[in-house]
Amino acid sequence: KGAFTGADKDKKGKFELANGGTILLDEISEMPFSLQAKLLRVIEDKVIDIVGGEPKKVDIRFIAATNKDLDEMVKEGRFRADLFYRLNVITIKIPPLRERQDDIPILAMNFLNTISRKYNKDIKSISQEALNLLQTYNWPGNVRELQNAIEKAVILCKGEELLPSDFEDLYRGELLPKKEINIPLGVPLEEIEKMIISETLKLTKGDKNLAAKLLGIATRTIYRKIPSGE
């Protein structure tokens, strides 16, 4: 038995199980300073402490992931410099989801298939209008936030296809990127309406139906205010 209740020397820990392989340290920036020192020892000395046993040599390849700027955290004293330099051998920077809009439909469908099975729902697709809505948002929470949005939509969905109305928060415009429009004094109201509609169409990639829903107006109003040639 180990040093505390429930500890068993026959039960292997994560590092021991990863011996001879690779371990992913997700959200490494959230690791407390006290644990950072212990991790540094494992990386440098290739030794782990076994509960209720002797230290053991290990051979592990480490992959660390974070959405924070570790270099900046080191400068601010919030992350150990020695651990940072030991981990920072090869860096792969993945652009945020807002810079990979073409990936959103692929990721969304993958999440849809997985989450539909989880909730035993027969949802086969995401409407183009809903995909346009997903691609207008800048996703500060990246892929995890997209996954959560799909899961919530699956729960709300009543049919076999996800619609904009299933993405309640986005549909109401609460999560859409905020944009300021500078309007000089004296501009006629009709021109202001056209400016707002034009900016909304840019946001929805020309989807007039979605733009109309976001603005709370009829689609025919957009066709009347913004002729096809403009």
Coordinates of C-alpha atoms in Angstrom, one line a residue, residues 13-95:
G13 CA 0.4 6.4 -12.7
K14 CA 0.2 8.3 -16.0
F15 CA 3.9 8.8 -16.4
E16 CA 4.7 5.2 -15.7
L17 CA 2.0 4.1 -18.2
A18 CA 3.6 6.5 -20.8
N19 CA 7.1 5.0 -20.3
G20 CA 8.5 4.2 -23.8
G21 CA 5.9 6.4 -25.4
T22 CA 4.4 9.9 -25.5
I23 CA 2.3 11.9 -23.0
L24 CA 0.3 15.0 -23.8
L25 CA 0.3 17.8 -21.2
D26 CA -2.8 19.8 -22.1
E27 CA -3.2 23.4 -20.9
I28 CA 0.3 23.3 -19.5
S29 CA 0.0 27.0 -18.6
E30 CA -2.5 26.1 -15.9
M31 CA 0.0 23.9 -14.0
P32 CA 0.9 25.2 -10.5
F33 CA 4.4 26.2 -9.8
S34 CA 4.9 23.4 -7.4
L35 CA 4.1 20.8 -10.0
Q36 CA 6.2 22.6 -12.6
A37 CA 9.3 21.9 -10.5
K38 CA 8.4 18.2 -10.3
L39 CA 7.7 18.0 -14.0
L40 CA 11.1 19.6 -14.8
R41 CA 12.8 16.9 -12.7
V42 CA 11.0 14.1 -14.7
I43 CA 12.1 15.7 -18.0
E44 CA 15.7 16.4 -17.0
D45 CA 16.5 13.3 -14.8
K46 CA 14.0 10.9 -16.5
V47 CA 13.0 9.7 -13.0
I48 CA 9.6 9.4 -11.4
D49 CA 8.6 8.7 -7.8
I50 CA 6.5 5.6 -7.3
V51 CA 3.9 5.7 -4.6
G52 CA 5.0 3.1 -2.0
G53 CA 8.0 2.2 -4.0
E54 CA 11.5 3.2 -5.3
P55 CA 12.1 5.9 -7.9
K56 CA 12.0 4.6 -11.5
K57 CA 13.8 5.6 -14.7
V58 CA 11.5 6.4 -17.5
D59 CA 11.8 7.3 -21.2
I60 CA 8.9 9.6 -22.2
R61 CA 8.4 12.0 -25.1
F62 CA 6.5 15.1 -23.9
I63 CA 4.0 17.2 -25.9
A64 CA 2.7 20.3 -24.2
A65 CA -0.3 22.3 -25.4
T66 CA -1.7 25.7 -24.4
N67 CA -3.6 28.6 -25.8
K68 CA -1.6 31.1 -23.7
D69 CA 1.6 32.9 -24.6
L70 CA 4.1 31.0 -22.4
D71 CA 6.9 33.3 -23.4
E72 CA 4.9 36.3 -22.0
M73 CA 4.0 34.3 -18.9
V74 CA 7.7 33.6 -18.3
K75 CA 8.5 37.3 -18.5
E76 CA 5.7 38.0 -16.0
G77 CA 7.0 35.3 -13.6
R78 CA 3.9 33.1 -14.0
F79 CA 5.6 30.2 -15.6
R80 CA 9.1 28.7 -14.9
A81 CA 11.7 29.7 -17.4
D82 CA 13.7 26.5 -17.1
L83 CA 10.6 24.4 -17.7
F84 CA 9.6 26.5 -20.7
Y85 CA 13.0 26.2 -22.4
R86 CA 13.1 22.4 -21.7
L87 CA 9.6 22.1 -23.4
N88 CA 10.2 24.6 -26.2
V89 CA 12.3 22.4 -28.4
I90 CA 9.9 22.3 -31.4
T91 CA 7.0 24.7 -31.5
I92 CA 3.9 24.1 -33.7
K93 CA 1.6 27.1 -33.8
I94 CA -2.0 26.3 -34.8
P95 CA -3.9 29.4 -36.0

